[in-house]
């Protein structure tokens, strides 16, 4: 029994057409061929043979030369008008002495001949030889056809270099890739290499030579080809070399495909990538050298705290956010004659022709920053962030695209150091600052191990009784060359490098240990507590709650003696994620303070959902209050009323006069801190303050 599908696996028999006017010859030959495994049909005349070859396909024709009516030569002549020797092999059967007819048949296109009387063994060998040649030729032709079809489907150009004659065949498609027609390209190798960009031709030749030397299995190289209009497009060339029987290289052939999109377009966002941006920037530089009026600006744009999304929501959500960021950049730059590109990660750049100099650049910087204020929705979750923008204006000092991008990048970091969510235009002082920042980063890596950090403490005062109720722990760096460095100068570096995790835990441990000492030293002041700022980087660490619990356990400080301070801008990155962490910290029994309150723009609608005990009014509003600013007074009143309604304590930062302290006390603010009471001081000085004013 034959299983289903078996029939399709049995190869079909090869079919031979035997043409002979003598019936006995036909019968004998057809029976012997059938016993040898062939399918056989017969034709009794030349006309019958032509009719049958018109009705079906045969693998071979065994054709008698001497027939009445149409002779074998007549039939062969008509067959060759329709079928080539490789498509339909024909073996002529002729008399031994009829050499003239044999020659005629071979000239007409016969593949072979056999003589009468037939030696069947010889005839069978010749039949099989012709069928084998046909199979090989058919396979080769099908392979060539498949290659041609694949090349057309891939839209590739073909090339074939005869190394003996040093002539190259270029297909019509190959020529059209350079914007050229058949008549505009010769057949020398230089027709190719002379059109390759000067920066790429050496690598192209080297890759090809490496393959011809046998050092690689195939040749492949990316390079730019000059178009007829003078512009360049990226191509990928591939090929394989052929050697003769003596091992000598005789030929190398292959294809060329357009790689412009792959090489120049960012796959995720569809924006131009760094490579294309650099090319366009170099072109802009060349124009500005020949025409001083041709001015432009480079904007280096970075998403602030983007790592939070990848770390907490996953890379898929991060990709969604990058796509939305790219769309906003496209939207805000529409109609501004700008090129928007993604350089990599969350770094984007814009190239913009400008006529208005720094004023125009500043206005566009405002637009870029403003476009990022609405919430993003990566993974379906609301996420607020900002963007920092560095701007570099073209000048004679810029000699390369890399120099301009570097300066825009430096300006972007300057914008971040000023508080993020803003722009900055590059100037020479920023380069010096960047070098300083690099030096700080290098020194910061060993500062903790060398014991260069110290914690200072600024008292928090009861505005009514003027007694100290607690302290805020503030980190200082005793640099061996620079002296005492304030945190604003090195904390951003520590956050960017991730070193803030180790430093932050050290500060937390030092502050808790010191507060425990004070509580033991001043048992009559059980209300004392210490507030420690926690970096956004630490908040993203899933181990933070466990680390806080461990520090409290090791130092022996009761949880109520520790207040964790978090800036408002940190909350805006991911409300839900932060809320879960705050609840876990609250469960430990520590206090929670919201720092820099009222400097954000969306926290009010979330505040009632977050487990804070206290909010701290930012010093900028208190400073305005001291200057008699009516709006600041109204805002402070509003904050105090809201806090009362939510059962939250309030601390005013930055108090610098007794008048302001009295005013805040009258308004209902109970606690404050600032230079009027004391700056952040050493442990010894803070201890003295507790003795004198505690």
XYZ file of C-alpha atoms in Angstrom:
694
model
C 0.000 0.000 0.000
C 1.339 3.418 -0.920
C 1.175 5.989 1.841
C -0.337 9.420 1.105
C 2.115 11.724 -0.582
C 4.426 8.927 -1.722
C 3.503 9.399 -5.386
C 4.936 12.912 -5.429
C 8.285 11.596 -4.183
C 8.738 9.039 -7.049
C 10.657 10.736 -9.876
C 8.925 10.706 -13.239
C 10.430 8.523 -15.965
C 12.297 10.294 -18.719
C 10.324 10.139 -21.953
C 12.008 9.324 -25.260
C 10.311 9.756 -28.649
C 11.457 7.123 -31.166
C 10.915 8.272 -34.783
C 11.268 5.583 -37.488
C 9.174 4.658 -40.524
C 9.899 0.922 -40.067
C 7.555 -0.687 -37.553
C 9.944 -3.461 -36.541
C 12.687 -0.972 -35.712
C 10.247 1.073 -33.675
C 8.962 -1.909 -31.707
C 12.347 -3.456 -30.940
C 13.949 -0.181 -29.861
C 10.979 0.980 -27.772
C 10.782 -2.350 -25.870
C 14.470 -2.318 -25.015
C 14.302 1.307 -23.888
C 11.283 0.591 -21.694
C 13.135 -2.317 -20.075
C 15.971 0.173 -19.377
C 13.603 2.398 -17.384
C 12.387 4.929 -19.930
C 8.914 5.961 -20.954
C 8.746 5.585 -24.731
C 6.458 6.945 -27.426
C 6.831 6.289 -31.146
C 6.221 8.259 -34.337
C 5.953 6.548 -37.716
C 6.912 9.589 -39.821
C 8.481 13.002 -39.689
C 5.079 14.709 -39.797
C 3.881 12.463 -36.958
C 6.986 13.372 -34.930
C 6.393 17.116 -35.380
C 2.759 16.739 -34.369
C 3.643 14.830 -31.222
C 6.434 17.223 -30.131
C 3.882 19.994 -30.464
C 1.460 18.209 -28.147
C 3.750 17.268 -25.233
C 7.281 17.666 -23.949
C 9.882 14.946 -24.482
C 13.230 14.565 -22.811
C 14.962 13.248 -25.969
C 14.188 12.378 -29.602
C 15.786 9.391 -31.314
C 15.375 10.431 -34.991
C 15.916 8.213 -38.033
C 17.649 10.047 -40.865
C 16.180 8.141 -43.840
C 12.391 8.468 -43.947
C 9.932 9.060 -46.803
C 8.248 12.442 -46.939
C 9.943 14.586 -44.346
C 13.458 13.312 -43.804
C 15.214 13.301 -40.451
C 17.102 16.468 -41.469
C 13.808 18.196 -42.328
C 12.342 17.285 -38.954
C 15.521 18.346 -37.144
C 15.517 21.689 -38.918
C 11.950 22.427 -37.764
C 12.598 21.191 -34.233
C 15.578 23.505 -33.883
C 13.405 26.451 -34.865
C 11.440 25.767 -31.682
C 13.785 24.063 -29.226
C 17.453 24.533 -28.421
C 19.876 21.632 -28.110
C 19.772 21.867 -24.309
C 15.974 21.932 -24.127
C 15.320 19.005 -26.517
C 18.307 16.765 -27.287
C 18.096 14.952 -30.665
C 20.191 11.897 -31.532
C 20.243 11.048 -35.249
C 20.142 7.407 -36.409
C 21.974 6.974 -39.699
C 23.730 4.366 -41.840
C 27.378 3.587 -41.153
C 28.593 4.804 -44.545
C 26.465 7.976 -44.647
C 29.053 10.412 -43.217
C 27.760 13.304 -45.296
C 24.349 13.083 -43.686
C 25.961 12.851 -40.217
C 27.836 16.089 -40.835
C 24.662 17.741 -42.113
C 22.736 16.626 -39.031
C 25.401 17.953 -36.651
C 25.414 21.290 -38.458
C 21.620 21.469 -38.167
C 21.873 21.013 -34.393
C 21.844 17.307 -33.673
C 23.341 16.552 -30.268
C 24.828 13.205 -31.295
C 24.382 10.309 -33.702
C 24.336 6.506 -33.697
C 24.718 4.199 -36.653
C 22.835 1.232 -38.013
C 22.856 -1.600 -37.347
C 22.351 -0.406 -33.748
C 24.668 -1.495 -30.953
C 22.089 -1.001 -28.176
C 24.701 -0.763 -25.417
C 26.405 2.121 -27.226
C 23.054 3.718 -28.093
C 21.899 3.512 -24.465
C 25.137 5.094 -23.219
C 24.789 7.983 -25.676
C 21.138 8.525 -24.774
C 21.972 8.661 -21.082
C 24.903 10.982 -21.698
C 22.672 13.451 -23.529
C 19.997 13.276 -20.838
C 22.624 13.912 -18.148
C 23.854 16.970 -20.041
C 20.285 18.177 -20.368
C 19.675 17.788 -16.622
C 22.872 19.664 -15.805
C 22.029 22.446 -18.230
C 18.463 22.660 -16.950
C 19.703 22.887 -13.348
C 22.206 25.579 -14.314
C 19.597 27.531 -16.242
C 17.110 27.296 -13.368
C 19.791 28.425 -10.944
C 20.599 31.403 -13.163
C 16.922 32.227 -13.483
C 16.428 32.019 -9.725
C 19.439 34.282 -9.193
C 18.139 36.777 -11.730
C 14.676 36.707 -10.176
C 16.117 37.113 -6.676
C 18.303 39.988 -7.828
C 15.336 41.706 -9.445
C 13.194 41.114 -6.367
C 15.940 42.533 -4.165
C 16.389 45.374 -6.635
C 20.112 44.604 -6.760
C 22.585 45.594 -9.425
C 24.827 42.826 -10.793
C 28.489 42.993 -11.710
C 30.919 40.449 -13.165
C 34.653 41.185 -13.298
C 36.745 39.145 -15.755
C 40.166 39.325 -14.108
C 41.958 38.015 -17.184
C 40.722 40.762 -19.523
C 40.199 43.251 -16.659
C 36.741 44.031 -18.005
C 33.639 44.375 -15.832
C 30.058 43.738 -16.807
C 27.663 46.140 -15.031
C 23.948 45.398 -15.227
C 21.452 48.079 -16.168
C 20.226 48.156 -12.566
C 23.809 48.609 -11.285
C 24.187 51.659 -13.516
C 20.823 53.119 -12.564
C 21.883 52.996 -8.891
C 24.304 55.796 -9.717
C 21.649 57.624 -11.738
C 23.332 56.598 -15.008
C 22.135 54.961 -18.213
C 23.749 52.102 -20.160
C 25.659 54.416 -22.483
C 27.210 56.406 -19.642
C 29.200 53.558 -18.099
C 32.095 51.696 -19.669
C 33.413 48.299 -18.656
C 36.588 49.115 -16.716
C 36.938 48.587 -12.922
C 37.536 52.325 -12.497
C 33.966 53.001 -13.605
C 33.149 51.563 -10.177
C 35.994 52.649 -7.917
C 36.177 56.213 -9.215
C 32.590 56.765 -8.102
C 33.152 55.488 -4.556
C 33.557 58.106 -1.804
C 37.197 58.844 -1.034
C 36.683 57.832 2.605
C 35.344 54.408 1.593
C 37.326 53.299 -1.468
C 40.356 52.024 0.466
C 38.180 49.805 2.666
C 36.270 48.552 -0.396
C 39.443 47.571 -2.241
C 40.878 45.988 0.908
C 37.759 43.857 1.515
C 37.796 42.661 -2.101
C 41.523 41.892 -2.022
C 41.147 40.036 1.264
C 38.587 37.751 -0.359
C 40.678 37.235 -3.504
C 43.641 36.329 -1.264
C 41.506 33.605 0.300
C 41.236 35.299 3.702
C 37.434 35.461 3.656
C 34.682 33.186 2.347
C 33.022 36.006 0.443
C 33.448 39.681 -0.278
C 31.169 42.210 1.429
C 31.604 45.934 1.996
C 29.530 49.058 2.630
C 30.483 52.194 0.706
C 29.048 55.385 -0.729
C 28.581 55.822 -4.479
C 28.459 59.239 -6.101
C 25.267 59.875 -8.011
C 25.038 61.722 -11.285
C 23.789 64.774 -9.371
C 26.871 64.716 -7.108
C 25.177 63.356 -3.985
C 26.108 60.015 -2.457
C 24.078 56.947 -1.601
C 25.163 54.017 0.563
C 25.597 50.649 -1.156
C 26.456 47.153 0.007
C 28.635 45.195 -2.391
C 28.839 41.398 -2.184
C 30.673 38.927 -4.335
C 32.552 35.676 -4.724
C 35.741 34.848 -6.635
C 36.246 31.959 -9.100
C 39.505 30.077 -9.741
C 40.393 27.805 -12.641
C 41.669 24.249 -12.350
C 45.169 25.590 -11.708
C 43.934 27.659 -8.754
C 44.379 30.945 -10.604
C 41.831 33.703 -10.010
C 39.900 34.290 -13.206
C 36.710 36.035 -12.147
C 34.847 37.730 -9.294
C 31.144 38.466 -9.541
C 28.371 39.626 -7.279
C 25.712 42.193 -6.553
C 25.254 45.710 -5.259
C 22.245 46.698 -3.136
C 21.087 50.088 -1.929
C 21.885 50.306 1.805
C 21.041 53.978 2.286
C 18.075 53.420 4.584
C 19.806 50.737 6.635
C 22.889 52.903 7.056
C 21.234 56.267 7.654
C 17.818 55.721 9.287
C 17.146 54.842 12.918
C 15.096 51.659 12.926
C 13.019 52.473 16.030
C 11.952 56.059 15.322
C 12.384 56.323 11.552
C 14.516 59.441 12.057
C 17.908 59.975 10.403
C 20.665 58.412 12.489
C 24.030 59.749 13.666
C 25.752 58.830 10.393
C 23.370 60.831 8.209
C 23.274 63.696 10.709
C 27.072 63.944 10.585
C 27.037 63.931 6.779
C 24.467 66.743 6.611
C 26.335 68.667 9.286
C 29.578 68.412 7.304
C 27.727 69.723 4.240
C 26.421 72.659 6.292
C 29.963 73.403 7.471
C 31.228 73.436 3.878
C 28.481 75.876 2.870
C 29.284 78.167 5.774
C 32.974 78.256 4.804
C 32.163 79.468 1.295
C 29.273 81.673 2.404
C 29.639 83.336 5.833
C 25.942 84.261 5.725
C 25.006 80.588 5.819
C 24.561 80.091 9.562
C 23.091 77.206 11.485
C 22.658 75.795 14.967
C 23.011 72.302 16.406
C 20.644 71.296 19.219
C 21.617 68.332 21.386
C 18.442 67.076 23.080
C 18.324 64.573 25.943
C 15.395 63.152 27.921
C 15.911 63.794 31.631
C 15.618 60.685 33.815
C 14.861 58.420 30.858
C 16.660 55.568 32.609
C 13.804 55.506 35.128
C 11.455 54.216 32.419
C 13.768 51.416 31.300
C 14.571 50.409 34.879
C 11.016 50.410 36.231
C 8.756 49.733 33.231
C 11.028 47.785 30.903
C 12.657 48.474 27.568
C 9.437 48.090 25.575
C 7.924 51.024 27.479
C 11.215 52.867 27.008
C 11.008 52.336 23.249
C 7.428 53.628 23.226
C 8.565 56.751 25.022
C 11.420 57.298 22.556
C 9.012 57.013 19.626
C 6.696 59.584 21.231
C 9.672 61.833 21.976
C 10.726 61.606 18.316
C 7.192 62.484 17.193
C 7.169 65.556 19.434
C 10.513 66.665 18.023
C 9.160 66.248 14.487
C 6.089 68.264 15.396
C 7.873 71.165 17.090
C 10.459 71.420 14.285
C 7.939 71.308 11.432
C 8.341 74.326 9.193
C 11.613 75.433 10.824
C 13.972 74.086 8.139
C 15.408 71.583 10.607
C 16.807 68.069 10.345
C 15.857 65.890 13.336
C 17.993 62.827 14.101
C 18.414 60.193 16.771
C 22.054 59.856 17.762
C 21.511 56.851 20.028
C 19.738 55.917 23.257
C 17.713 58.919 24.434
C 20.018 61.410 22.691
C 18.593 63.326 19.753
C 19.940 66.209 17.683
C 18.577 68.867 15.373
C 20.359 70.802 12.644
C 18.657 74.094 11.878
C 19.462 76.906 9.480
C 19.089 80.192 11.343
C 19.086 83.826 10.388
C 18.346 85.317 13.795
C 21.428 84.066 15.649
C 21.233 83.304 19.357
C 17.783 84.886 19.771
C 16.242 82.515 17.249
C 18.112 79.582 18.777
C 16.903 80.521 22.272
C 13.289 80.772 21.113
C 13.519 77.322 19.523
C 15.143 76.002 22.704
C 12.076 77.211 24.639
C 9.835 75.427 22.148
C 11.759 72.148 22.515
C 11.619 72.267 26.321
C 7.919 73.171 26.317
C 6.990 70.362 23.937
C 8.054 67.765 26.505
C 6.007 69.060 29.444
C 2.805 67.078 28.814
C 2.824 63.600 30.337
C 4.130 60.639 28.349
C 2.272 57.336 28.511
C 4.867 54.552 28.183
C 3.271 51.187 28.843
C -0.045 52.962 29.415
C 1.272 54.653 32.587
C 1.496 58.401 33.025
C 5.082 59.616 33.237
C 6.263 63.207 33.546
C 9.727 64.231 32.512
C 11.640 67.146 31.060
C 14.247 67.610 28.383
C 17.614 69.326 28.538
C 18.842 71.052 25.390
C 22.373 72.094 24.494
C 22.807 74.568 21.635
C 25.951 75.187 19.587
C 25.952 78.020 17.032
C 28.115 77.618 13.936
C 31.321 79.634 13.937
C 34.697 79.778 12.207
C 36.179 77.920 15.184
C 34.234 74.774 14.296
C 36.217 72.732 11.806
C 34.281 69.461 11.969
C 30.856 67.998 12.669
C 32.251 66.201 15.707
C 33.402 69.508 17.215
C 29.941 71.043 16.871
C 28.180 68.002 18.329
C 30.702 67.933 21.187
C 30.015 71.580 22.042
C 26.241 71.070 21.870
C 26.647 68.037 24.139
C 28.672 70.100 26.631
C 25.972 72.782 26.593
C 23.337 70.116 27.235
C 25.175 68.972 30.371
C 25.400 72.596 31.451
C 21.613 72.815 31.113
C 21.234 69.674 33.232
C 23.538 71.056 35.913
C 21.355 74.172 36.144
C 18.318 72.135 37.096
C 17.258 70.197 33.963
C 14.232 70.984 31.872
C 15.981 73.949 30.238
C 18.358 74.906 27.436
C 21.835 76.417 27.342
C 23.904 77.945 24.525
C 27.523 76.853 24.403
C 30.329 79.190 25.378
C 34.020 78.544 26.074
C 33.520 78.508 29.833
C 31.389 75.377 29.424
C 34.315 73.478 27.953
C 36.396 74.368 30.980
C 33.511 73.305 33.202
C 33.256 70.033 31.308
C 36.917 69.342 31.978
C 36.333 70.204 35.630
C 33.379 67.811 35.658
C 35.552 65.041 34.269
C 38.135 65.717 36.953
C 35.403 65.639 39.616
C 34.141 62.312 38.289
C 37.615 60.781 38.462
C 38.249 62.106 41.997
C 34.753 61.150 43.147
C 35.447 57.478 42.511
C 37.963 57.363 45.373
C 36.594 60.099 47.665
C 34.500 57.781 49.826
C 37.284 55.263 50.324
C 39.684 58.068 51.269
C 37.289 59.500 53.847
C 36.899 62.847 52.092
C 33.150 63.179 52.688
C 31.660 64.834 55.751
C 28.068 65.468 56.831
C 27.026 68.933 58.015
C 23.775 69.637 59.789
C 21.384 72.580 59.391
C 18.925 73.031 62.288
C 15.175 73.045 61.862
C 13.624 75.564 64.264
C 10.209 75.959 65.871
C 9.282 79.492 64.724
C 7.228 80.162 67.842
C 9.572 78.838 70.551
C 12.779 79.353 68.513
C 14.040 75.974 69.742
C 15.757 73.400 67.554
C 13.482 70.490 66.697
C 15.751 68.593 64.328
C 18.403 68.778 61.602
C 18.787 68.297 57.905
C 21.874 66.260 56.967
C 23.800 67.888 54.114
C 26.783 66.290 52.423
C 30.069 68.123 51.889
C 33.235 67.010 50.093
C 36.593 67.986 51.553
C 38.548 67.872 48.303
C 42.339 67.699 48.779
C 42.969 70.481 46.223
C 39.697 72.362 45.829
C 38.759 72.586 49.459
C 35.157 72.233 50.633
C 32.837 71.441 47.697
C 29.069 71.869 47.999
C 26.768 69.088 46.734
C 25.366 71.080 43.798
C 28.779 70.714 42.192
C 29.264 66.963 42.525
C 25.877 65.299 43.232
C 24.741 65.503 39.551
C 27.964 63.732 38.571
C 27.401 61.095 41.247
C 23.834 60.567 39.973
C 24.879 60.280 36.332
C 27.568 57.727 37.159
C 25.510 55.753 39.671
C 27.989 56.456 42.495
C 25.196 58.245 44.378
C 23.868 54.883 45.602
C 26.970 54.137 47.649
C 27.426 57.756 48.723
C 23.750 58.126 49.649
C 23.803 55.041 51.873
C 26.922 56.336 53.592
C 25.212 59.675 54.333
C 22.134 57.854 55.626
C 24.255 55.721 57.931
C 26.301 58.682 59.226
C 23.208 60.798 59.891
C 21.338 58.016 61.721
C 24.356 57.183 63.851
C 24.870 60.861 64.770
C 21.182 61.389 65.616
C 21.324 58.344 67.897
C 24.302 59.922 69.712
C 22.444 63.213 70.111
C 19.377 61.480 71.479
C 21.573 59.750 74.044
C 23.462 62.994 74.787
C 20.264 65.076 75.110
C 17.619 62.756 76.591
C 15.480 65.801 77.398
C 14.964 66.352 73.658
C 13.225 63.148 72.522
C 11.639 64.975 69.591
C 14.951 65.381 67.751
C 15.100 63.825 64.316
C 17.316 64.055 61.235
C 16.177 64.561 57.644
C 18.195 62.916 54.864
C 17.748 63.649 51.172
C 17.283 60.575 48.968
C 18.361 60.842 45.331
C 16.025 59.862 42.483
C 18.615 57.221 41.588
C 18.247 55.677 45.059
C 14.467 55.737 44.754
C 14.732 53.535 41.685
C 16.660 50.933 43.667
C 14.325 48.146 44.797
C 16.646 47.452 47.750
C 16.243 50.947 49.283
C 13.585 50.004 51.859
C 15.621 47.028 53.056
C 18.755 49.200 53.225
C 17.002 51.853 55.354
C 15.706 49.149 57.712
C 19.187 47.673 58.027
C 20.776 51.057 58.822
C 18.164 51.781 61.494
C 18.811 48.382 63.020
C 22.598 48.771 62.963
C 22.616 52.292 64.429
C 19.868 51.639 66.970
C 17.939 54.741 65.878
C 14.186 54.538 66.288
C 12.430 54.933 62.880
C 10.669 58.094 64.161
C 14.092 59.728 64.454
C 14.608 59.593 60.664
C 12.905 61.761 58.068
C 13.349 60.853 54.385
C 13.278 63.893 52.075
C 12.256 63.560 48.435
C 12.179 66.402 45.908
C 8.951 67.184 44.116
C 10.564 66.736 40.690
C 11.349 63.126 41.606
C 7.663 62.374 42.106
C 6.746 63.624 38.673
C 8.758 60.909 36.960
C 6.487 58.020 37.998
C 3.794 58.653 40.585
C 2.618 55.042 40.946
C 6.089 53.574 41.298
C 7.071 56.221 43.852
C 3.839 55.773 45.799
C 4.529 52.067 46.345
C 8.012 52.816 47.621
C 6.814 55.605 49.924
C 4.207 53.325 51.451
C 6.889 50.722 52.106
C 9.116 53.332 53.779
C 6.153 54.607 55.784
C 5.537 51.077 57.006
C 8.999 51.145 58.595
C 7.882 54.084 60.736
C 10.137 56.763 59.255
C 8.851 60.257 58.430
C 8.442 61.468 54.838
C 9.037 65.035 53.671
C 8.337 66.546 50.276
C 11.153 68.952 49.439
C 11.083 71.966 47.060
C 7.280 72.011 47.148
C 5.534 74.259 44.578
C 8.443 74.185 42.111
C 6.735 71.476 40.036
C 3.608 71.756 37.945
C 1.526 68.646 38.512
C 2.171 67.393 42.031
C -0.925 68.997 43.639
C -3.301 66.539 41.992
C -1.314 63.579 43.415
C -0.373 64.916 46.854
C -3.463 63.564 48.620
C -2.555 60.028 47.463
C 1.005 60.122 48.786
C 1.880 59.338 52.451
C 3.908 62.471 53.257
C 3.988 63.936 56.763
C 5.477 67.299 55.862
C 6.030 69.593 52.900
C 8.879 72.088 52.591
C 8.147 75.374 50.827
C 10.950 76.122 48.413
C 13.375 78.894 49.352
C 12.636 80.849 46.147
C 9.134 81.696 47.443
C 10.424 82.591 50.921
C 13.005 84.909 49.378
C 10.275 86.645 47.387
C 8.229 86.864 50.571
C 11.061 88.758 52.247
C 11.019 91.212 49.332
C 7.317 91.908 49.874
C 6.086 90.005 46.835
C 2.283 89.807 47.089
C 1.920 86.760 44.835
C 4.440 84.802 46.904
C 2.518 85.640 50.066
C -0.708 84.416 48.497
C 1.001 81.213 47.345
C 2.434 80.545 50.817
C -1.004 81.144 52.325
C -2.508 78.715 49.836
C 0.093 76.057 50.646
C -0.494 76.474 54.391
C -4.265 76.165 53.975
C -3.910 73.120 51.766
C -1.461 71.493 54.208
C -3.837 72.069 57.079
C -6.639 70.445 55.114
C -4.437 67.418 54.385
C -3.054 67.275 57.968
C 0.473 67.944 56.751
C 3.230 69.792 58.561
C 4.977 72.690 56.782
C 8.615 73.808 56.864
C 9.764 77.045 55.263
C 13.272 76.930 53.760
C 15.666 79.815 53.229
C 14.611 82.131 56.087
C 17.173 84.925 56.321
C 15.601 87.423 58.744
C 13.620 87.503 61.966
C 10.927 89.564 60.220
C 10.324 86.742 57.735
C 10.311 84.185 60.540
C 7.707 86.229 62.435
C 5.601 86.714 59.312
C 5.585 82.985 58.570
C 4.740 82.210 62.190
C 1.810 84.643 62.026
C 0.645 82.959 58.797
C 0.545 79.594 60.571
C 3.846 78.048 59.460
C 5.317 76.305 62.487
C 8.817 75.306 61.382
C 11.609 76.883 59.372
C 15.275 76.710 58.529
C 17.726 79.084 56.925
C 20.803 81.215 57.447
C 18.939 83.412 59.943
C 19.089 80.512 62.377
C 22.251 78.796 61.138
C 23.955 77.537 58.041
C 24.773 73.838 57.783
C 27.554 73.268 60.320
C 29.862 70.527 61.542
C 28.831 67.941 64.139
C 30.703 69.866 66.828
C 29.007 73.174 66.020
C 25.592 71.502 65.727
C 26.129 69.972 69.168
C 26.960 73.412 70.551
C 23.750 74.807 69.009
C 21.755 72.084 70.748
C 23.282 73.051 74.063
C 22.662 76.767 73.551
C 19.356 76.857 71.636
C 17.941 73.396 71.971
